[in-house]
Each structure stands twice: as structure tokens, then as C-alpha cells.
Amino acid sequence: MEANTSCLICGTAENSLVVVFDDAAYGDGLLSIVKRCSKDCQGIGVGFSFKTLAGLAVAYRQARATLRVSTMMEQSDNVFLYERAIQYCLIEAASRSVDIMDFVDPAILHLRDYDTKNGSELAKTLRVYIDSGCNMSACAEIMFTHRNTIRYRISRIAEMANIDFDDYERRLSLAISFRALEMATLDLQNKV
């Protein structure tokens, strides 16, 4: 295998189908064909491209992991890319030996409590702000809120939760925390 190759796993409740293809030869064309043919699939997991046969096993594991966490990912179709699911996959794998809530930054829980008591949206604003790359205009647009309101909320969040938004590691920690909280919430709902 000389060219970049990809592995897709089409999964149903009963079985799964593994498709391996050369990215250069098919590109997005094969993905669109798989999407059309996948009406019976609950989801299609796609791992990273690989160049060697040994990479097939890695891509297969990535695609399987992506299918396991696909319920947490907001998408309009049933094709899930590992590159978009890495954080969920890491949390899901680690949660087999550690409580998911161990991954949640206490600042987020503090903001959620504050929101509940005060009818505010600080935790939601923080999530959207982090997920939009700390872009106030994008955050305001997503939340249908004036940019100055977002600026005020972010300032309030930074003060209340002691968050330095220039600190990449803290932003990453918050992003992972929100995904862990989302997974814990879904896990709790599935147990009820």
C-alpha cells in the first residue's frame, strides 16, 4: 500500500462491514457512495488514513471507537470521522477505569450551579465560546446574542472561575471537560 488509504466501518445492530480504499483514487467520491448505500447502517466510522498494512489495524480501532461515541456527536448524517471524535474517544476509553466526572473541571460545575440559582447562561456561553475557538463574534452569532453581552459574560466567567483564556492548556481542559460532562449526562440517561 503506497498511497494513503482509509478504513470505513459500516455498523448495524447485527453486524459491521469494513471498507478499505485508496484516498487518492476515490477521495470524497467513495464517501458519497457509502453514504447512499448506508441507509441500513446506524453509523459509519472513519479512521485516519494510513500508508502501511499495520496502519489498517489502527484505522480499524479508530473507526470502531468513533462508532461507539457517535451518539455524542452532533451531525446531520451517519458518517462519523475519527478526527472529529478524538476527545470523545479518549474520554470513553479512560472512563472504563475512571469515573467520567473526574474529567470535569470544577469551574464548569460552579458555573452550572450559578446558572441554576440565577437563571443565567454562563456555562453555556463558556462552552460555545471554547468550541468557537474563543471567537466572541462567532459565539454571539451561534447564541443569537449581542457581542457586547458575550464580552460581558466572558469577563464575568474569567473572574468567577479564574480562567485565563490565553492559556491553551486551560482551554483544552475546558473543552475536554464539557465533552466528559456531556458523556456523563448521556450515560446517566441511558441507565434510567
JSON list of C-alpha atoms in Angstrom, two decimals:
[
{"chain": "A", "resi": 1, "resn": "MET", "atom": "CA", "xyz": [0.00, 0.00, 0.00]},
{"chain": "A", "resi": 2, "resn": "GLU", "atom": "CA", "xyz": [1.85, 3.03, -1.25]},
{"chain": "A", "resi": 3, "resn": "ALA", "atom": "CA", "xyz": [-0.86, 5.70, -1.28]},
{"chain": "A", "resi": 4, "resn": "ASN", "atom": "CA", "xyz": [-2.88, 6.99, 1.66]},
{"chain": "A", "resi": 5, "resn": "THR", "atom": "CA", "xyz": [-5.62, 4.51, 2.42]},
{"chain": "A", "resi": 6, "resn": "SER", "atom": "CA", "xyz": [-8.70, 4.81, 4.63]},
{"chain": "A", "resi": 7, "resn": "CYS", "atom": "CA", "xyz": [-10.79, 2.37, 6.60]},
{"chain": "A", "resi": 8, "resn": "LEU", "atom": "CA", "xyz": [-14.56, 2.75, 6.97]},
{"chain": "A", "resi": 9, "resn": "ILE", "atom": "CA", "xyz": [-16.70, 0.61, 9.22]},
{"chain": "A", "resi": 10, "resn": "CYS", "atom": "CA", "xyz": [-20.42, 0.47, 8.46]},
{"chain": "A", "resi": 11, "resn": "GLY", "atom": "CA", "xyz": [-22.20, -0.79, 11.55]},
{"chain": "A", "resi": 12, "resn": "THR", "atom": "CA", "xyz": [-25.69, -2.07, 12.18]},
{"chain": "A", "resi": 13, "resn": "ALA", "atom": "CA", "xyz": [-27.11, -3.64, 15.28]},
{"chain": "A", "resi": 14, "resn": "GLU", "atom": "CA", "xyz": [-26.35, -7.10, 13.89]},
{"chain": "A", "resi": 15, "resn": "ASN", "atom": "CA", "xyz": [-23.08, -6.68, 12.00]},
{"chain": "A", "resi": 16, "resn": "SER", "atom": "CA", "xyz": [-20.50, -4.37, 10.57]},
{"chain": "A", "resi": 17, "resn": "LEU", "atom": "CA", "xyz": [-18.82, -4.05, 7.20]},
{"chain": "A", "resi": 18, "resn": "VAL", "atom": "CA", "xyz": [-15.22, -2.90, 6.82]},
{"chain": "A", "resi": 19, "resn": "VAL", "atom": "CA", "xyz": [-14.34, -1.00, 3.67]},
{"chain": "A", "resi": 20, "resn": "VAL", "atom": "CA", "xyz": [-10.73, -0.12, 2.83]},
{"chain": "A", "resi": 21, "resn": "PHE", "atom": "CA", "xyz": [-9.98, 2.22, -0.04]},
{"chain": "A", "resi": 22, "resn": "ASP", "atom": "CA", "xyz": [-7.22, 4.33, -1.57]},
{"chain": "A", "resi": 23, "resn": "ASP", "atom": "CA", "xyz": [-7.87, 8.00, -0.74]},
{"chain": "A", "resi": 24, "resn": "ALA", "atom": "CA", "xyz": [-6.13, 9.26, -3.86]},
{"chain": "A", "resi": 25, "resn": "ALA", "atom": "CA", "xyz": [-8.15, 7.05, -6.18]},
{"chain": "A", "resi": 26, "resn": "TYR", "atom": "CA", "xyz": [-11.55, 7.66, -4.62]},
{"chain": "A", "resi": 27, "resn": "GLY", "atom": "CA", "xyz": [-11.40, 10.68, -2.34]},
{"chain": "A", "resi": 28, "resn": "ASP", "atom": "CA", "xyz": [-14.78, 12.08, -1.38]},
{"chain": "A", "resi": 29, "resn": "GLY", "atom": "CA", "xyz": [-16.46, 10.13, -4.18]},
{"chain": "A", "resi": 30, "resn": "LEU", "atom": "CA", "xyz": [-16.36, 6.84, -2.27]},
{"chain": "A", "resi": 31, "resn": "LEU", "atom": "CA", "xyz": [-17.63, 8.51, 0.88]},
{"chain": "A", "resi": 32, "resn": "SER", "atom": "CA", "xyz": [-20.67, 9.78, -1.00]},
{"chain": "A", "resi": 33, "resn": "ILE", "atom": "CA", "xyz": [-21.29, 6.31, -2.44]},
{"chain": "A", "resi": 34, "resn": "VAL", "atom": "CA", "xyz": [-21.04, 4.76, 1.03]},
{"chain": "A", "resi": 35, "resn": "LYS", "atom": "CA", "xyz": [-23.45, 7.38, 2.39]},
{"chain": "A", "resi": 36, "resn": "ARG", "atom": "CA", "xyz": [-26.02, 6.49, -0.27]},
{"chain": "A", "resi": 37, "resn": "CYS", "atom": "CA", "xyz": [-25.60, 2.76, 0.34]},
{"chain": "A", "resi": 38, "resn": "SER", "atom": "CA", "xyz": [-25.65, 3.08, 4.12]},
{"chain": "A", "resi": 39, "resn": "LYS", "atom": "CA", "xyz": [-29.36, 3.52, 4.70]},
{"chain": "A", "resi": 40, "resn": "ASP", "atom": "CA", "xyz": [-29.36, 0.31, 6.76]},
{"chain": "A", "resi": 41, "resn": "CYS", "atom": "CA", "xyz": [-26.29, 1.33, 8.77]},
{"chain": "A", "resi": 42, "resn": "GLN", "atom": "CA", "xyz": [-26.75, 3.02, 12.12]},
{"chain": "A", "resi": 43, "resn": "GLY", "atom": "CA", "xyz": [-23.44, 4.73, 11.56]},
{"chain": "A", "resi": 44, "resn": "ILE", "atom": "CA", "xyz": [-20.23, 4.76, 9.59]},
{"chain": "A", "resi": 45, "resn": "GLY", "atom": "CA", "xyz": [-16.98, 5.24, 11.47]},
{"chain": "A", "resi": 46, "resn": "VAL", "atom": "CA", "xyz": [-13.96, 6.52, 9.53]},
{"chain": "A", "resi": 47, "resn": "GLY", "atom": "CA", "xyz": [-10.44, 6.23, 10.93]},
{"chain": "A", "resi": 48, "resn": "PHE", "atom": "CA", "xyz": [-7.40, 8.25, 9.88]},
{"chain": "A", "resi": 49, "resn": "SER", "atom": "CA", "xyz": [-5.73, 7.43, 6.56]},
{"chain": "A", "resi": 50, "resn": "PHE", "atom": "CA", "xyz": [-2.82, 5.03, 6.71]},
{"chain": "A", "resi": 51, "resn": "LYS", "atom": "CA", "xyz": [0.07, 4.07, 4.44]},
{"chain": "A", "resi": 52, "resn": "THR", "atom": "CA", "xyz": [1.05, 0.62, 5.68]},
{"chain": "A", "resi": 53, "resn": "LEU", "atom": "CA", "xyz": [-0.77, -2.60, 6.33]},
{"chain": "A", "resi": 54, "resn": "ALA", "atom": "CA", "xyz": [-0.01, -2.21, 10.04]},
{"chain": "A", "resi": 55, "resn": "GLY", "atom": "CA", "xyz": [-1.92, 1.07, 9.88]},
{"chain": "A", "resi": 56, "resn": "LEU", "atom": "CA", "xyz": [-5.07, -0.84, 8.95]},
{"chain": "A", "resi": 57, "resn": "ALA", "atom": "CA", "xyz": [-5.40, -2.19, 12.50]},
{"chain": "A", "resi": 58, "resn": "VAL", "atom": "CA", "xyz": [-5.05, 1.32, 13.93]},
{"chain": "A", "resi": 59, "resn": "ALA", "atom": "CA", "xyz": [-7.58, 2.78, 11.46]},
{"chain": "A", "resi": 60, "resn": "TYR", "atom": "CA", "xyz": [-9.98, -0.07, 12.27]},
{"chain": "A", "resi": 61, "resn": "ARG", "atom": "CA", "xyz": [-9.74, 0.62, 16.02]},
{"chain": "A", "resi": 62, "resn": "GLN", "atom": "CA", "xyz": [-10.23, 4.34, 15.38]},
{"chain": "A", "resi": 63, "resn": "ALA", "atom": "CA", "xyz": [-13.32, 3.72, 13.25]},
{"chain": "A", "resi": 64, "resn": "ARG", "atom": "CA", "xyz": [-14.79, 1.36, 15.88]},
{"chain": "A", "resi": 65, "resn": "ALA", "atom": "CA", "xyz": [-14.13, 3.88, 18.67]},
{"chain": "A", "resi": 66, "resn": "THR", "atom": "CA", "xyz": [-15.76, 6.59, 16.58]},
{"chain": "A", "resi": 67, "resn": "LEU", "atom": "CA", "xyz": [-18.88, 4.46, 16.18]},
{"chain": "A", "resi": 68, "resn": "ARG", "atom": "CA", "xyz": [-19.02, 3.86, 19.95]},
{"chain": "A", "resi": 69, "resn": "VAL", "atom": "CA", "xyz": [-19.10, 7.61, 20.71]},
{"chain": "A", "resi": 70, "resn": "SER", "atom": "CA", "xyz": [-21.12, 8.68, 17.68]},
{"chain": "A", "resi": 71, "resn": "THR", "atom": "CA", "xyz": [-24.23, 9.28, 19.79]},
{"chain": "A", "resi": 72, "resn": "MET", "atom": "CA", "xyz": [-22.46, 12.21, 21.42]},
{"chain": "A", "resi": 73, "resn": "MET", "atom": "CA", "xyz": [-21.56, 13.88, 18.16]},
{"chain": "A", "resi": 74, "resn": "GLU", "atom": "CA", "xyz": [-23.95, 16.36, 16.61]},
{"chain": "A", "resi": 75, "resn": "GLN", "atom": "CA", "xyz": [-24.15, 15.59, 12.90]},
{"chain": "A", "resi": 76, "resn": "SER", "atom": "CA", "xyz": [-26.86, 15.56, 10.30]},
{"chain": "A", "resi": 77, "resn": "ASP", "atom": "CA", "xyz": [-25.71, 12.34, 8.63]},
{"chain": "A", "resi": 78, "resn": "ASN", "atom": "CA", "xyz": [-24.47, 9.00, 9.90]},
{"chain": "A", "resi": 79, "resn": "VAL", "atom": "CA", "xyz": [-20.82, 9.25, 8.81]},
{"chain": "A", "resi": 80, "resn": "PHE", "atom": "CA", "xyz": [-18.53, 9.96, 11.77]},
{"chain": "A", "resi": 81, "resn": "LEU", "atom": "CA", "xyz": [-14.87, 10.92, 11.37]},
{"chain": "A", "resi": 82, "resn": "TYR", "atom": "CA", "xyz": [-12.28, 9.96, 13.98]},
{"chain": "A", "resi": 83, "resn": "GLU", "atom": "CA", "xyz": [-10.58, 13.33, 13.57]},
{"chain": "A", "resi": 84, "resn": "ARG", "atom": "CA", "xyz": [-13.78, 14.97, 14.88]},
{"chain": "A", "resi": 85, "resn": "ALA", "atom": "CA", "xyz": [-14.27, 12.40, 17.67]},
{"chain": "A", "resi": 86, "resn": "ILE", "atom": "CA", "xyz": [-10.83, 12.10, 19.26]},
{"chain": "A", "resi": 87, "resn": "GLN", "atom": "CA", "xyz": [-11.73, 13.86, 22.52]},
{"chain": "A", "resi": 88, "resn": "TYR", "atom": "CA", "xyz": [-14.85, 11.71, 22.96]},
{"chain": "A", "resi": 89, "resn": "CYS", "atom": "CA", "xyz": [-12.85, 8.55, 22.17]},
{"chain": "A", "resi": 90, "resn": "LEU", "atom": "CA", "xyz": [-10.16, 9.42, 24.73]},
{"chain": "A", "resi": 91, "resn": "ILE", "atom": "CA", "xyz": [-12.75, 10.08, 27.43]},
{"chain": "A", "resi": 92, "resn": "GLU", "atom": "CA", "xyz": [-14.70, 6.92, 26.58]},
{"chain": "A", "resi": 93, "resn": "ALA", "atom": "CA", "xyz": [-11.55, 4.79, 26.74]},
{"chain": "A", "resi": 94, "resn": "ALA", "atom": "CA", "xyz": [-10.39, 6.33, 30.02]},
{"chain": "A", "resi": 95, "resn": "SER", "atom": "CA", "xyz": [-13.86, 6.08, 31.56]},
{"chain": "A", "resi": 96, "resn": "ARG", "atom": "CA", "xyz": [-13.52, 2.30, 31.62]},
{"chain": "A", "resi": 97, "resn": "SER", "atom": "CA", "xyz": [-11.16, 2.69, 34.59]},
{"chain": "A", "resi": 98, "resn": "VAL", "atom": "CA", "xyz": [-12.04, 6.16, 35.95]},
{"chain": "A", "resi": 99, "resn": "ASP", "atom": "CA", "xyz": [-15.33, 7.92, 36.65]},
{"chain": "A", "resi": 100, "resn": "ILE", "atom": "CA", "xyz": [-16.14, 10.28, 33.75]},
{"chain": "A", "resi": 101, "resn": "MET", "atom": "CA", "xyz": [-16.86, 13.08, 36.22]},
{"chain": "A", "resi": 102, "resn": "ASP", "atom": "CA", "xyz": [-13.16, 13.00, 37.20]},
{"chain": "A", "resi": 103, "resn": "PHE", "atom": "CA", "xyz": [-12.52, 14.72, 33.84]},
{"chain": "A", "resi": 104, "resn": "VAL", "atom": "CA", "xyz": [-14.83, 17.66, 34.54]},
{"chain": "A", "resi": 105, "resn": "ASP", "atom": "CA", "xyz": [-13.20, 20.94, 35.56]},
{"chain": "A", "resi": 106, "resn": "PRO", "atom": "CA", "xyz": [-14.81, 22.13, 38.82]},
{"chain": "A", "resi": 107, "resn": "ALA", "atom": "CA", "xyz": [-15.13, 25.62, 37.34]},
{"chain": "A", "resi": 108, "resn": "ILE", "atom": "CA", "xyz": [-17.79, 24.30, 34.94]},
{"chain": "A", "resi": 109, "resn": "LEU", "atom": "CA", "xyz": [-19.77, 22.74, 37.77]},
{"chain": "A", "resi": 110, "resn": "HIS", "atom": "CA", "xyz": [-19.52, 26.03, 39.70]},
{"chain": "A", "resi": 111, "resn": "LEU", "atom": "CA", "xyz": [-20.83, 27.95, 36.68]},
{"chain": "A", "resi": 112, "resn": "ARG", "atom": "CA", "xyz": [-23.69, 25.47, 36.20]},
{"chain": "A", "resi": 113, "resn": "ASP", "atom": "CA", "xyz": [-24.69, 25.86, 39.85]},
{"chain": "A", "resi": 114, "resn": "TYR", "atom": "CA", "xyz": [-24.55, 29.64, 39.49]},
{"chain": "A", "resi": 115, "resn": "ASP", "atom": "CA", "xyz": [-26.69, 29.44, 36.34]},
{"chain": "A", "resi": 116, "resn": "THR", "atom": "CA", "xyz": [-29.30, 27.30, 38.09]},
{"chain": "A", "resi": 117, "resn": "LYS", "atom": "CA", "xyz": [-29.56, 29.71, 41.00]},
{"chain": "A", "resi": 118, "resn": "ASN", "atom": "CA", "xyz": [-29.51, 32.90, 38.90]},
{"chain": "A", "resi": 119, "resn": "GLY", "atom": "CA", "xyz": [-31.16, 31.94, 35.63]},
{"chain": "A", "resi": 120, "resn": "SER", "atom": "CA", "xyz": [-28.03, 32.85, 33.67]},
{"chain": "A", "resi": 121, "resn": "GLU", "atom": "CA", "xyz": [-26.22, 31.08, 30.81]},
{"chain": "A", "resi": 122, "resn": "LEU", "atom": "CA", "xyz": [-22.57, 31.35, 31.82]},
{"chain": "A", "resi": 123, "resn": "ALA", "atom": "CA", "xyz": [-21.74, 27.65, 31.42]},
{"chain": "A", "resi": 124, "resn": "LYS", "atom": "CA", "xyz": [-23.44, 27.50, 28.02]},
{"chain": "A", "resi": 125, "resn": "THR", "atom": "CA", "xyz": [-21.66, 30.69, 26.96]},
{"chain": "A", "resi": 126, "resn": "LEU", "atom": "CA", "xyz": [-18.33, 29.22, 28.03]},
{"chain": "A", "resi": 127, "resn": "ARG", "atom": "CA", "xyz": [-18.98, 26.01, 26.07]},
{"chain": "A", "resi": 128, "resn": "VAL", "atom": "CA", "xyz": [-19.91, 27.87, 22.90]},
{"chain": "A", "resi": 129, "resn": "TYR", "atom": "CA", "xyz": [-17.02, 30.30, 23.34]},
{"chain": "A", "resi": 130, "resn": "ILE", "atom": "CA", "xyz": [-14.48, 27.47, 23.75]},
{"chain": "A", "resi": 131, "resn": "ASP", "atom": "CA", "xyz": [-15.97, 25.45, 20.87]},
{"chain": "A", "resi": 132, "resn": "SER", "atom": "CA", "xyz": [-15.93, 28.51, 18.58]},
{"chain": "A", "resi": 133, "resn": "GLY", "atom": "CA", "xyz": [-12.19, 28.98, 19.10]},
{"chain": "A", "resi": 134, "resn": "CYS", "atom": "CA", "xyz": [-12.63, 31.78, 21.67]},
{"chain": "A", "resi": 135, "resn": "ASN", "atom": "CA", "xyz": [-14.10, 34.00, 18.96]},
{"chain": "A", "resi": 136, "resn": "MET", "atom": "CA", "xyz": [-16.62, 36.41, 20.51]},
{"chain": "A", "resi": 137, "resn": "SER", "atom": "CA", "xyz": [-18.31, 37.24, 17.21]},
{"chain": "A", "resi": 138, "resn": "ALA", "atom": "CA", "xyz": [-18.80, 33.58, 16.33]},
{"chain": "A", "resi": 139, "resn": "CYS", "atom": "CA", "xyz": [-20.02, 32.82, 19.86]},
{"chain": "A", "resi": 140, "resn": "ALA", "atom": "CA", "xyz": [-22.52, 35.71, 19.69]},
{"chain": "A", "resi": 141, "resn": "GLU", "atom": "CA", "xyz": [-23.78, 34.53, 16.32]},
{"chain": "A", "resi": 142, "resn": "ILE", "atom": "CA", "xyz": [-24.23, 30.93, 17.48]},
{"chain": "A", "resi": 143, "resn": "MET", "atom": "CA", "xyz": [-26.05, 32.03, 20.64]},
{"chain": "A", "resi": 144, "resn": "PHE", "atom": "CA", "xyz": [-28.11, 34.73, 18.88]},
{"chain": "A", "resi": 145, "resn": "THR", "atom": "CA", "xyz": [-26.80, 37.20, 21.45]},
{"chain": "A", "resi": 146, "resn": "HIS", "atom": "CA", "xyz": [-25.21, 40.64, 21.10]},
{"chain": "A", "resi": 147, "resn": "ARG", "atom": "CA", "xyz": [-21.41, 40.60, 21.02]},
{"chain": "A", "resi": 148, "resn": "ASN", "atom": "CA", "xyz": [-21.21, 43.01, 23.99]},
{"chain": "A", "resi": 149, "resn": "THR", "atom": "CA", "xyz": [-23.32, 40.60, 26.06]},
{"chain": "A", "resi": 150, "resn": "ILE", "atom": "CA", "xyz": [-20.89, 37.80, 25.23]},
{"chain": "A", "resi": 151, "resn": "ARG", "atom": "CA", "xyz": [-17.95, 40.05, 26.11]},
{"chain": "A", "resi": 152, "resn": "TYR", "atom": "CA", "xyz": [-19.54, 40.81, 29.49]},
{"chain": "A", "resi": 153, "resn": "ARG", "atom": "CA", "xyz": [-20.28, 37.13, 30.17]},
{"chain": "A", "resi": 154, "resn": "ILE", "atom": "CA", "xyz": [-16.75, 36.04, 29.24]},
{"chain": "A", "resi": 155, "resn": "SER", "atom": "CA", "xyz": [-15.32, 38.70, 31.53]},
{"chain": "A", "resi": 156, "resn": "ARG", "atom": "CA", "xyz": [-17.62, 37.51, 34.32]},
{"chain": "A", "resi": 157, "resn": "ILE", "atom": "CA", "xyz": [-16.69, 33.86, 33.68]},
{"chain": "A", "resi": 158, "resn": "ALA", "atom": "CA", "xyz": [-12.96, 34.65, 33.74]},
{"chain": "A", "resi": 159, "resn": "GLU", "atom": "CA", "xyz": [-13.40, 36.45, 37.05]},
{"chain": "A", "resi": 160, "resn": "MET", "atom": "CA", "xyz": [-15.73, 33.92, 38.72]},
{"chain": "A", "resi": 161, "resn": "ALA", "atom": "CA", "xyz": [-13.91, 30.78, 37.58]},
{"chain": "A", "resi": 162, "resn": "ASN", "atom": "CA", "xyz": [-10.37, 32.18, 37.46]},
{"chain": "A", "resi": 163, "resn": "ILE", "atom": "CA", "xyz": [-9.91, 31.30, 33.79]},
{"chain": "A", "resi": 164, "resn": "ASP", "atom": "CA", "xyz": [-7.11, 32.73, 31.66]},
{"chain": "A", "resi": 165, "resn": "PHE", "atom": "CA", "xyz": [-8.35, 32.35, 28.08]},
{"chain": "A", "resi": 166, "resn": "ASP", "atom": "CA", "xyz": [-4.83, 32.93, 26.75]},
{"chain": "A", "resi": 167, "resn": "ASP", "atom": "CA", "xyz": [-3.76, 29.64, 28.39]},
{"chain": "A", "resi": 168, "resn": "TYR", "atom": "CA", "xyz": [-4.09, 26.93, 25.71]},
{"chain": "A", "resi": 169, "resn": "GLU", "atom": "CA", "xyz": [-3.87, 24.07, 28.21]},
{"chain": "A", "resi": 170, "resn": "ARG", "atom": "CA", "xyz": [-6.76, 25.50, 30.24]},
{"chain": "A", "resi": 171, "resn": "ARG", "atom": "CA", "xyz": [-8.90, 25.96, 27.11]},
{"chain": "A", "resi": 172, "resn": "LEU", "atom": "CA", "xyz": [-8.19, 22.36, 26.09]},
{"chain": "A", "resi": 173, "resn": "SER", "atom": "CA", "xyz": [-9.02, 21.19, 29.60]},
{"chain": "A", "resi": 174, "resn": "LEU", "atom": "CA", "xyz": [-12.33, 23.04, 29.45]},
{"chain": "A", "resi": 175, "resn": "ALA", "atom": "CA", "xyz": [-13.16, 21.57, 26.02]},
{"chain": "A", "resi": 176, "resn": "ILE", "atom": "CA", "xyz": [-12.48, 18.05, 27.30]},
{"chain": "A", "resi": 177, "resn": "SER", "atom": "CA", "xyz": [-14.43, 18.79, 30.47]},
{"chain": "A", "resi": 178, "resn": "PHE", "atom": "CA", "xyz": [-17.54, 19.79, 28.53]},
{"chain": "A", "resi": 179, "resn": "ARG", "atom": "CA", "xyz": [-17.36, 16.60, 26.47]},
{"chain": "A", "resi": 180, "resn": "ALA", "atom": "CA", "xyz": [-16.90, 14.49, 29.60]},
{"chain": "A", "resi": 181, "resn": "LEU", "atom": "CA", "xyz": [-19.90, 16.18, 31.20]},
{"chain": "A", "resi": 182, "resn": "GLU", "atom": "CA", "xyz": [-21.94, 15.53, 28.06]},
{"chain": "A", "resi": 183, "resn": "MET", "atom": "CA", "xyz": [-20.92, 11.86, 28.09]},
{"chain": "A", "resi": 184, "resn": "ALA", "atom": "CA", "xyz": [-21.70, 11.54, 31.81]},
{"chain": "A", "resi": 185, "resn": "THR", "atom": "CA", "xyz": [-25.13, 13.06, 31.25]},
{"chain": "A", "resi": 186, "resn": "LEU", "atom": "CA", "xyz": [-25.88, 10.69, 28.37]},
{"chain": "A", "resi": 187, "resn": "ASP", "atom": "CA", "xyz": [-24.56, 7.74, 30.36]},
{"chain": "A", "resi": 188, "resn": "LEU", "atom": "CA", "xyz": [-26.86, 8.67, 33.25]},
{"chain": "A", "resi": 189, "resn": "GLN", "atom": "CA", "xyz": [-29.85, 8.97, 30.91]},
{"chain": "A", "resi": 190, "resn": "ASN", "atom": "CA", "xyz": [-29.11, 5.54, 29.40]},
{"chain": "A", "resi": 191, "resn": "LYS", "atom": "CA", "xyz": [-29.09, 3.94, 32.87]},
{"chain": "A", "resi": 192, "resn": "VAL", "atom": "CA", "xyz": [-32.53, 5.32, 33.77]}
]
